[in-house]
CSV table of C-alpha atoms and ligand atoms in Angstrom, one decimal:
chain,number,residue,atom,x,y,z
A,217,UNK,CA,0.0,0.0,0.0
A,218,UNK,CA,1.6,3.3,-1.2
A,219,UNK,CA,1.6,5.9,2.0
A,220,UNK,CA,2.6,9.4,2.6
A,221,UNK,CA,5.3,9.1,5.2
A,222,UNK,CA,6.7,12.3,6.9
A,223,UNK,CA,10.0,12.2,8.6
A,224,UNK,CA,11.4,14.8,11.0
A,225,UNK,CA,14.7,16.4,9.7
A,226,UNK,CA,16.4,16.9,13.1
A,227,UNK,CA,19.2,20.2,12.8
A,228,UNK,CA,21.8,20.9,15.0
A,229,UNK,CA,24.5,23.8,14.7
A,230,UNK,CA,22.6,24.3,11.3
A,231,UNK,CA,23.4,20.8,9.9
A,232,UNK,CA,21.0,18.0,9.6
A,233,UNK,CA,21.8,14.9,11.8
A,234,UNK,CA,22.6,12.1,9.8
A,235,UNK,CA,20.0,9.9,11.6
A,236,UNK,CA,17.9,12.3,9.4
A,237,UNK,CA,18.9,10.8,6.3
A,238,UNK,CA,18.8,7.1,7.3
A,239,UNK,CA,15.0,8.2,8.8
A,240,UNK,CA,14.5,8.9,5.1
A,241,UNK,CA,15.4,5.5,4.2
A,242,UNK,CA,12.9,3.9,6.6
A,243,UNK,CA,10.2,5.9,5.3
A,244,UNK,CA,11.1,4.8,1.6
A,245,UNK,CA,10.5,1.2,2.7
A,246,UNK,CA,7.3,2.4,5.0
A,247,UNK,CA,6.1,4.8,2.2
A,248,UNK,CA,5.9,1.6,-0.7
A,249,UNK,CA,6.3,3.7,-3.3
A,250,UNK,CA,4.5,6.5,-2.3
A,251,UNK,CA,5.8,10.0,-1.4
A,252,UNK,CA,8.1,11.2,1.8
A,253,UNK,CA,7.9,14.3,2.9
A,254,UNK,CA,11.1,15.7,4.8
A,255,UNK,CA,9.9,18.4,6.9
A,256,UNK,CA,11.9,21.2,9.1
A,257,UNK,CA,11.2,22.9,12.2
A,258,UNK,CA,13.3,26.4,13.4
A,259,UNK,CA,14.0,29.8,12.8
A,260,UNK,CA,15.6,29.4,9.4
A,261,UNK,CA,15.5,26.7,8.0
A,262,UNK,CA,14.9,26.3,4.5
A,263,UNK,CA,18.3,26.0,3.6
A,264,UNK,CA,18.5,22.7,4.3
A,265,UNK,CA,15.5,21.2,2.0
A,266,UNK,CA,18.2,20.4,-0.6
A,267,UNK,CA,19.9,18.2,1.9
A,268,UNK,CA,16.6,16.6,2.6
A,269,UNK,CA,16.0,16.0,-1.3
A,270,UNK,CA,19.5,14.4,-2.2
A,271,UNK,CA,19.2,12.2,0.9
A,272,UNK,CA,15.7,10.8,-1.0
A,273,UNK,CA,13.1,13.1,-0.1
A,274,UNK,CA,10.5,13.6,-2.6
A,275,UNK,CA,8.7,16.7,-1.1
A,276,UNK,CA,10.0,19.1,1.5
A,277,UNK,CA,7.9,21.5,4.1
A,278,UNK,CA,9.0,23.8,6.7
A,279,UNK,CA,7.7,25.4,9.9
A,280,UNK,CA,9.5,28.8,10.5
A,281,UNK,CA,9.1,31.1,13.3
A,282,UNK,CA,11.5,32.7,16.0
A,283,UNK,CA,10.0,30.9,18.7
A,284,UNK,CA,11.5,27.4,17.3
A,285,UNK,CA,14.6,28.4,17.3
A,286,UNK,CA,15.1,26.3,20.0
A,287,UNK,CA,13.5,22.8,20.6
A,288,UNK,CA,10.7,23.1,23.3
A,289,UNK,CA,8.0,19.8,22.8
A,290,UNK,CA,4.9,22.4,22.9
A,291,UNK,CA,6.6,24.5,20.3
A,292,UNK,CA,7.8,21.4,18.0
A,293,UNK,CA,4.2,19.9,18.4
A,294,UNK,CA,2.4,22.8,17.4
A,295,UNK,CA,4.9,23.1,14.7
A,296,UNK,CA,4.6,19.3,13.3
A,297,UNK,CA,0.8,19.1,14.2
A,298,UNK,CA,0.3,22.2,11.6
A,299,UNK,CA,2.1,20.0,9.3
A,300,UNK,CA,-0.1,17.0,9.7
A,301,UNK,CA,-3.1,18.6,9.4
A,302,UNK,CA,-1.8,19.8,6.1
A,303,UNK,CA,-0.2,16.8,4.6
A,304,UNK,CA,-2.5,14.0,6.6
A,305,UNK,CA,0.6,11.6,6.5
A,306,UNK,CA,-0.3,7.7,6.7
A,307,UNK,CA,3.6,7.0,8.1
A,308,UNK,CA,5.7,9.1,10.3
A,309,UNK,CA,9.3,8.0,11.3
A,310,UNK,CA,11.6,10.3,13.4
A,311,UNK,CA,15.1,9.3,14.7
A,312,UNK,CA,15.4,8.3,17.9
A,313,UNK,CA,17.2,10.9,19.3
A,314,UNK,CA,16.9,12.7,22.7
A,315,UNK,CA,14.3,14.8,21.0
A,316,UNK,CA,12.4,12.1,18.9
A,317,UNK,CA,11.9,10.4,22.4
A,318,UNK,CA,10.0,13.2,23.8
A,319,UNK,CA,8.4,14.5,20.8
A,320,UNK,CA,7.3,11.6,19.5
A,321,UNK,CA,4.8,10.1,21.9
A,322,UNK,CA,3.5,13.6,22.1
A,323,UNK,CA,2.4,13.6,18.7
A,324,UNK,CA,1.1,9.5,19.0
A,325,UNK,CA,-0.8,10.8,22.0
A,326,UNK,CA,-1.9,13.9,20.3
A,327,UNK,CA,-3.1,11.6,17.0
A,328,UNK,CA,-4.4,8.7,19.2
A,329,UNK,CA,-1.8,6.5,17.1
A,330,UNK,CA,0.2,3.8,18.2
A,331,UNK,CA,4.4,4.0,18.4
A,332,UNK,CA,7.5,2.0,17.4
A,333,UNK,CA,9.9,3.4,19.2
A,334,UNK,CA,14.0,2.5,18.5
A,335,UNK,CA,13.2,0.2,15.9
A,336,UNK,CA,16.8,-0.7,14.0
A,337,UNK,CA,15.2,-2.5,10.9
A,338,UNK,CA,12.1,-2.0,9.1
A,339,UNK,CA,11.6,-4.1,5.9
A,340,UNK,CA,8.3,-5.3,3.9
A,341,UNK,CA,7.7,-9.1,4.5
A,342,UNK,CA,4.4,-11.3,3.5
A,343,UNK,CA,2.0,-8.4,3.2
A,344,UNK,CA,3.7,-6.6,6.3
A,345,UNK,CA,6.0,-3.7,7.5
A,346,UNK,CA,7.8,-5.4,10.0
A,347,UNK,CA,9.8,-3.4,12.2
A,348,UNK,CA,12.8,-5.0,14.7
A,349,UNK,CA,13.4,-3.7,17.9
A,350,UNK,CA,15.5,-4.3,20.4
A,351,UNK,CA,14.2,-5.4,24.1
A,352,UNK,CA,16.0,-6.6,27.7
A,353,UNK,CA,18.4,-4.6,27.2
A,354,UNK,CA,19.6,-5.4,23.4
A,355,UNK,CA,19.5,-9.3,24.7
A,356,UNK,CA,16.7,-10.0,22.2
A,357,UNK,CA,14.6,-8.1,19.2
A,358,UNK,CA,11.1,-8.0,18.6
A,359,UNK,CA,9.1,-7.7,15.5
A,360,UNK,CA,6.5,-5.6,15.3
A,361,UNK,CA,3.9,-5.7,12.6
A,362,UNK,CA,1.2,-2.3,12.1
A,363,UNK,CA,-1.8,-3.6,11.3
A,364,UNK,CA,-3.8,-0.7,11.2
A,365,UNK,CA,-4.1,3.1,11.4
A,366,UNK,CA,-0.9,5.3,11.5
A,367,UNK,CA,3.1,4.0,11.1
A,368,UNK,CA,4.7,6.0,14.0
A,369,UNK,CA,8.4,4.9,14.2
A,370,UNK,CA,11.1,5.8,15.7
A,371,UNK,CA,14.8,4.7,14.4
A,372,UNK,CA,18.2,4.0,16.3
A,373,UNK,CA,20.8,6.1,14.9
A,374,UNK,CA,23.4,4.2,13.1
A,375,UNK,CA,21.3,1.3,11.9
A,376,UNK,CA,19.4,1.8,9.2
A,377,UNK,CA,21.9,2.9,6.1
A,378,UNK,CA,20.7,6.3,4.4
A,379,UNK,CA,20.4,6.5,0.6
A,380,UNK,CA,23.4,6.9,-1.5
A,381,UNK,CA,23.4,10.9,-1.9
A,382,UNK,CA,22.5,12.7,-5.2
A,383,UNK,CA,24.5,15.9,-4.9
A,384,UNK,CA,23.1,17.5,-8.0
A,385,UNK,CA,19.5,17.4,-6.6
A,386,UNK,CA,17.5,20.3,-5.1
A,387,UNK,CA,14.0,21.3,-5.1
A,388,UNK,CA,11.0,23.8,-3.5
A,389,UNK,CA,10.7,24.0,0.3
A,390,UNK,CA,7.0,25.2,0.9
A,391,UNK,CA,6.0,26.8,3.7
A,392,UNK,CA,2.9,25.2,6.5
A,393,UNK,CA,1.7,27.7,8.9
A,394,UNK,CA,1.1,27.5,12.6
A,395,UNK,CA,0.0,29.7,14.9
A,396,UNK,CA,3.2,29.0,18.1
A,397,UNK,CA,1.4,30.5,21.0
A,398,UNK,CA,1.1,29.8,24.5
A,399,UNK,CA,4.6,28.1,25.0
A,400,UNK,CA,5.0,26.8,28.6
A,401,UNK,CA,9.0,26.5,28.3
A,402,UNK,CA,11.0,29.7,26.7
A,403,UNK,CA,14.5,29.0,26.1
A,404,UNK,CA,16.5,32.2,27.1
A,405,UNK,CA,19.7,30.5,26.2
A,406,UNK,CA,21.9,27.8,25.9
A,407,UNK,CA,25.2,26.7,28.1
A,408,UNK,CA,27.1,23.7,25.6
A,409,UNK,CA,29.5,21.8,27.9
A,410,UNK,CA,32.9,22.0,25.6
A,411,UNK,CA,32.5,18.7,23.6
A,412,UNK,CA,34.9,17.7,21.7
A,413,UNK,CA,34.8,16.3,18.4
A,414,UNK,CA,32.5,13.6,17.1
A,415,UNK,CA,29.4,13.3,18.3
A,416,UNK,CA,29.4,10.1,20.1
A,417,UNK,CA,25.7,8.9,19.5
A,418,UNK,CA,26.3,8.6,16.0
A,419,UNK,CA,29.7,7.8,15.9
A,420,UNK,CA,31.0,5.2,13.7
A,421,UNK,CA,33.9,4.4,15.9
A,422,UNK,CA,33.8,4.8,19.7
A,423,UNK,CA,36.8,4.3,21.8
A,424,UNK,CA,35.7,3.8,25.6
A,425,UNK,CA,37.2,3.3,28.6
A,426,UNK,CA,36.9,2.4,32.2
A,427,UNK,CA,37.9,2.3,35.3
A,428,UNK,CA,40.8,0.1,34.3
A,429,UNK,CA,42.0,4.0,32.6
A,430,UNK,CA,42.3,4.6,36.3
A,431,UNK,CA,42.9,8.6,35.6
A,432,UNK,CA,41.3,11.7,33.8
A,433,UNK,CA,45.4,11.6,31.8
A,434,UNK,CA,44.3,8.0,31.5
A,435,UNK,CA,41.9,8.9,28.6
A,436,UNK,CA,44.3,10.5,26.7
A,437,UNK,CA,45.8,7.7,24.7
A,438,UNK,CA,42.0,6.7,23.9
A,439,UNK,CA,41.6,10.1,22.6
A,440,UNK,CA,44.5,9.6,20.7
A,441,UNK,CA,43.2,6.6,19.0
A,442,UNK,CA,39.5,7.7,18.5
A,443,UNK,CA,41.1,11.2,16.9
A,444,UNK,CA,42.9,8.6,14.2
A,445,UNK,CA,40.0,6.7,13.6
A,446,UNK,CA,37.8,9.8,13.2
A,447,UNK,CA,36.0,8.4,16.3
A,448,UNK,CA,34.6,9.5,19.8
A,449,UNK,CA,35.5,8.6,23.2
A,450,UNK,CA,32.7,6.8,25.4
A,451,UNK,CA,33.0,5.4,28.9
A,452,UNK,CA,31.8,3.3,31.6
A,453,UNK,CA,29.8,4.5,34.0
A,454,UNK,CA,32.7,3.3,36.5
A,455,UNK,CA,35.1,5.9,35.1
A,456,UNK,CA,32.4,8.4,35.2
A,457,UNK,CA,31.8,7.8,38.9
A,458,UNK,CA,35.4,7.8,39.4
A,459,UNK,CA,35.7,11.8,37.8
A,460,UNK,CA,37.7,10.5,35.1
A,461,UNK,CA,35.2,11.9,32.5
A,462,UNK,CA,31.9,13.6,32.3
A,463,UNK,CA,28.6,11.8,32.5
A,464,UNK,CA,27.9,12.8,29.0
A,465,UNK,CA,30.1,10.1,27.6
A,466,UNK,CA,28.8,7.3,30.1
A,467,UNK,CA,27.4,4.8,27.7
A,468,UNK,CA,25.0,1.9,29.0
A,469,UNK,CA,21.6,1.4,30.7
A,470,UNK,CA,21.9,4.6,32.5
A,471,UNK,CA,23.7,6.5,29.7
A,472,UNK,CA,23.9,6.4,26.2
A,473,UNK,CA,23.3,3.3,23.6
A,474,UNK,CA,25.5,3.0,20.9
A,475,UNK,CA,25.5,0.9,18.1
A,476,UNK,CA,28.7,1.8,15.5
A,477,UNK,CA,30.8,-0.2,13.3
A,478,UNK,CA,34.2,-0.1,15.6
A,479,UNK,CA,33.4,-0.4,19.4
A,480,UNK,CA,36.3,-0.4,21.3
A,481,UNK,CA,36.5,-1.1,25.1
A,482,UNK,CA,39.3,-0.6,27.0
A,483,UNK,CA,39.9,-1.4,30.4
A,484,UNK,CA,35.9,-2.2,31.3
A,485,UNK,CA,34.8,-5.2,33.0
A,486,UNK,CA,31.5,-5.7,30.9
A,487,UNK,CA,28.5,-5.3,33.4
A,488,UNK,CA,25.2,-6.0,32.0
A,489,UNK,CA,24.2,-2.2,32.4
A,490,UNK,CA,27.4,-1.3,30.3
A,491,UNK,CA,26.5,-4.2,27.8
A,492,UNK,CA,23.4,-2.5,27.3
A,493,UNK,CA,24.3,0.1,25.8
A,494,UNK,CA,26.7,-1.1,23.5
A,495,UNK,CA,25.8,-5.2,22.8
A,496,UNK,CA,24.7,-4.4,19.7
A,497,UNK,CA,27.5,-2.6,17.9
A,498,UNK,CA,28.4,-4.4,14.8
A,499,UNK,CA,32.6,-4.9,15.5
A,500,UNK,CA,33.4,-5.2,19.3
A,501,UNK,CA,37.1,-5.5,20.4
A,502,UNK,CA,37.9,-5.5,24.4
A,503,UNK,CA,41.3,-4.7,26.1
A,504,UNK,CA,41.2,-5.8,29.4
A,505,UNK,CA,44.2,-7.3,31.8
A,506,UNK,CA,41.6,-9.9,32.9
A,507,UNK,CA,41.1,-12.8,30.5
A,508,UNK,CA,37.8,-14.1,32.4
A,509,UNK,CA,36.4,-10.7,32.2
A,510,UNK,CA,32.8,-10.6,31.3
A,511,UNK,CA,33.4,-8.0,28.0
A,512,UNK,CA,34.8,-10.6,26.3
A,513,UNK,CA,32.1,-12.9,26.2
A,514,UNK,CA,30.4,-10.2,23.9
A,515,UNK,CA,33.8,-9.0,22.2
A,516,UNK,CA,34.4,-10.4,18.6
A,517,UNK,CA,38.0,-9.9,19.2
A,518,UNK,CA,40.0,-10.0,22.7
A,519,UNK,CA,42.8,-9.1,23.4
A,520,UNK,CA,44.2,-9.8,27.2
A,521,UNK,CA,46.5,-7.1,27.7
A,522,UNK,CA,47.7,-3.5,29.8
A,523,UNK,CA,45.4,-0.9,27.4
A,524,UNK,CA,48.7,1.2,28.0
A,525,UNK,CA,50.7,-0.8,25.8
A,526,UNK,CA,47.7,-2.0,23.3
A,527,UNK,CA,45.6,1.1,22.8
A,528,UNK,CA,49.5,3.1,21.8
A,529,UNK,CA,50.0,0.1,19.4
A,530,UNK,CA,46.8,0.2,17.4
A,531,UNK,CA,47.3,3.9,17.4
A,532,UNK,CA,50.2,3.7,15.7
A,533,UNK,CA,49.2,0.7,13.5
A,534,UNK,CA,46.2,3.0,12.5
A,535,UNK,CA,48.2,6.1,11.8
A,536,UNK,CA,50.2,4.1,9.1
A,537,UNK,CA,46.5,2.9,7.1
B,40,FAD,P1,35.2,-2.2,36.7
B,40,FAD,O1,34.1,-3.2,36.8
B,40,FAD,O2,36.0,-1.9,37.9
B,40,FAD,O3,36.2,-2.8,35.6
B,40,FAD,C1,37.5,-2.3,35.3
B,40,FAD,C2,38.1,-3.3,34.4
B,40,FAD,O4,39.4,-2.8,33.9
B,40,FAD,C3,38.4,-4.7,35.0
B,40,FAD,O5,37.8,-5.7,34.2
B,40,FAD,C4,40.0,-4.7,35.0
B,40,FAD,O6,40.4,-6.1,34.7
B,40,FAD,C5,40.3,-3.8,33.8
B,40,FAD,N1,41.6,-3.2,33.9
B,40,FAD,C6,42.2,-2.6,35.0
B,40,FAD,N2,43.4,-2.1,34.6
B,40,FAD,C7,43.6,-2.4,33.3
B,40,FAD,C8,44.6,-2.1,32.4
B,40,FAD,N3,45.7,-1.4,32.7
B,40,FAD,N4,44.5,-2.6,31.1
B,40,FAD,C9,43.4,-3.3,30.8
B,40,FAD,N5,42.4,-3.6,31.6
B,40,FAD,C10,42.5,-3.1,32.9
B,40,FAD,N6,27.6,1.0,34.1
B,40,FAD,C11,27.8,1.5,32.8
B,40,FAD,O7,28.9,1.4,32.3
B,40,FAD,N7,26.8,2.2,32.2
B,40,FAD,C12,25.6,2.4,32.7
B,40,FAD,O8,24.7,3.0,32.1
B,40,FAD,C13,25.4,1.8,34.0
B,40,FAD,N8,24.1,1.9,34.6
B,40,FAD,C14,23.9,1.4,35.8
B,40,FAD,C15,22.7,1.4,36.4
B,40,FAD,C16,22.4,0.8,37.6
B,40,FAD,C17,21.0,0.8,38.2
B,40,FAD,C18,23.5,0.2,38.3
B,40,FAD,C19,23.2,-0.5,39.6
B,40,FAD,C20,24.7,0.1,37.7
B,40,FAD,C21,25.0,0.7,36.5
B,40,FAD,N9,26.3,0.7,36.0
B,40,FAD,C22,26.4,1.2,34.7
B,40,FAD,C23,27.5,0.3,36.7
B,40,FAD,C24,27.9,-1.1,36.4
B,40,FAD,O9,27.2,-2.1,37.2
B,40,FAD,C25,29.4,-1.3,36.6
B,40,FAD,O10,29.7,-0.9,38.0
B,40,FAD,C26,30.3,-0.4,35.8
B,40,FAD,O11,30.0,-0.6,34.4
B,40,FAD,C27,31.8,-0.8,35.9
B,40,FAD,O12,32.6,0.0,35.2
B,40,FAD,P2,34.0,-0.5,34.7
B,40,FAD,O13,33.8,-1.8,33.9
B,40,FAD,O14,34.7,0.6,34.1
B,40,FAD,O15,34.7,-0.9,36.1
């Protein structure tokens, strides 16, 4: 059944996140042949529509006003429900970001839909969209089958592979209206905490360490490595505890979940909350002193060893590729 499937182009520091591109993919497969719409929420916005059409998009909309310059859910959900109104979507995917998971069951509410939220396939089988989500924890995935009414999804970054770009493409970006009124959260400003380099949730390499880095200096040499491998640096939620890093690279049940190409963990015992947030990543190597540790029973490739000797090697190694 051909559907009209919208998907949420999510900007940050004026740039598209690339989960937006991959949600573009899921809604080709949701949408059957029939049309997605890419649409974009801010201030200024606009510019990005051709981004949106060489990633796949076949129609894009936009939502401008001051008073989305910054997310706030009553703002975005007047924004998007303007939107709907206007387009009357059967499928809507948005990444699974930090704001997809508070927008989105706003909008489900809102619609009276149903939600699929961090699904990391979503193919047509027998007659069906089946979507695949993970559950305990990333131990095992369920499939979820729509049978009726709206597809509301939500998509794990880093799993679903966008479309192969077409530079040369660009098109219209027409404008919904909506009336943005009775916010109950302004934004007055924003405080960033310095972060370094690549964004860790959608990193395709993440180089993390624990409490085995036993120091803040300790991280350095991961740093080293994830900077040659065009990486981020993650950690336990040991080393976190421990002040060796911020909390905003503590990966796990508690923390973020990751899922790139090239998980490395260095100097981490593997507790099921850490596993949780990183089982699923498709390459895992573990450095660890301790040969019965529990990482390696989910590494592909161990290597028993001081991460202060290995992690210097591989850097090296690396920096001759
Ligand atoms: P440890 O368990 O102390 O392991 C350190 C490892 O480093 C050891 O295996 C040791 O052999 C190795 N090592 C030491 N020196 C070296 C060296 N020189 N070279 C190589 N290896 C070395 N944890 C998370 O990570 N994320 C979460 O989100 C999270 N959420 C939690 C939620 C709850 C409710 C609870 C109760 C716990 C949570 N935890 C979480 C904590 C979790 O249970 C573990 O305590 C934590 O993951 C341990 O961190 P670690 O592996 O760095 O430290």
């Amino acid at each position: 059944m051909a559907r009209k499937v919208l998907v949420l182009g999510e900007a940050r520091d004026g740039q598209l996140r690339n989960v937006s591109f991959e949600a573009i993919a899921a809604a080709k497969t949701v949408a059957e042949g029939g049309e997605v719409v890419g649409v974009l929420i801010g201030e200024s916005v606009n510019s990005l529509g051709n981004d949106l059409y060489q990633y796949g998009a076949d129609k894009v909309v936009a939502v401008e006003d001051a008073k989305l310059s910054q997310y706030t859910p009553d703002g975005y959900s007047q924004a998007l429900m303007a939107v709907i109104e206007q387009e009357n979507p059967e499928g809507i995917i948005f990444g699974h970001t930090s704001l997809g998971k508070d927008l989105a069951p706003k909008i489900a509410s809102k619609l009276g839909s149903g939600l699929i939220s961090d699904a990391v396939a979503v193919e047509e089988a027998g007659g069906n969209l089946v979507f695949t989500r993970p559950i305990y924890s990333g131990k095992a995935f369920e499939k979820k089958i729509v049978t009726d009414g709206l597809v509301f999804a939500t998509i794990r970054p880093n799993n679903i592979a966008p479309l192969e770009k077409d530079a040369g493409k660009s098109g219209e970006v027409s404008t919904v209206s909506a009336e943005i009124k009775d916010l109950r959260t302004i934004i007055k400003d924003v405080v960033r905490k310095a972060t370094e380099g690549v964004d860790l949730s959608e990193a395709k390499v993440v180089v993390a360490g624990g409490r085995g880095v036993k120091s803040e200096e300790g991280f350095e040499p991961l740093k080293e490595l994830a900077d040659v491998l065009g990486g981020a640096v993650g950690a336990s939620r040991g080393a976190c505890d421990a002040d060796y890093c911020d909390y905003s690279l503590q990966i796990g049940q508690t923390g973020k979940v990751v899922t790139p190409d090239l998980y490395i963990a260095a100097g981490i015992s593997g507790a099921i909350q850490h596993l949780a947030g990183m089982s699923n990543s498709k390459v895992i190597v573990a450095i660890n002193k301790d040969s019965e540790a529990n990482i390696f029973k989910v590494a592909d490739y161990g290597i028993v060893g001081d991460l202060f000797e290995v992690i210097p090697m591989l850097t090296e190694e690396f920096k001759k590729l």
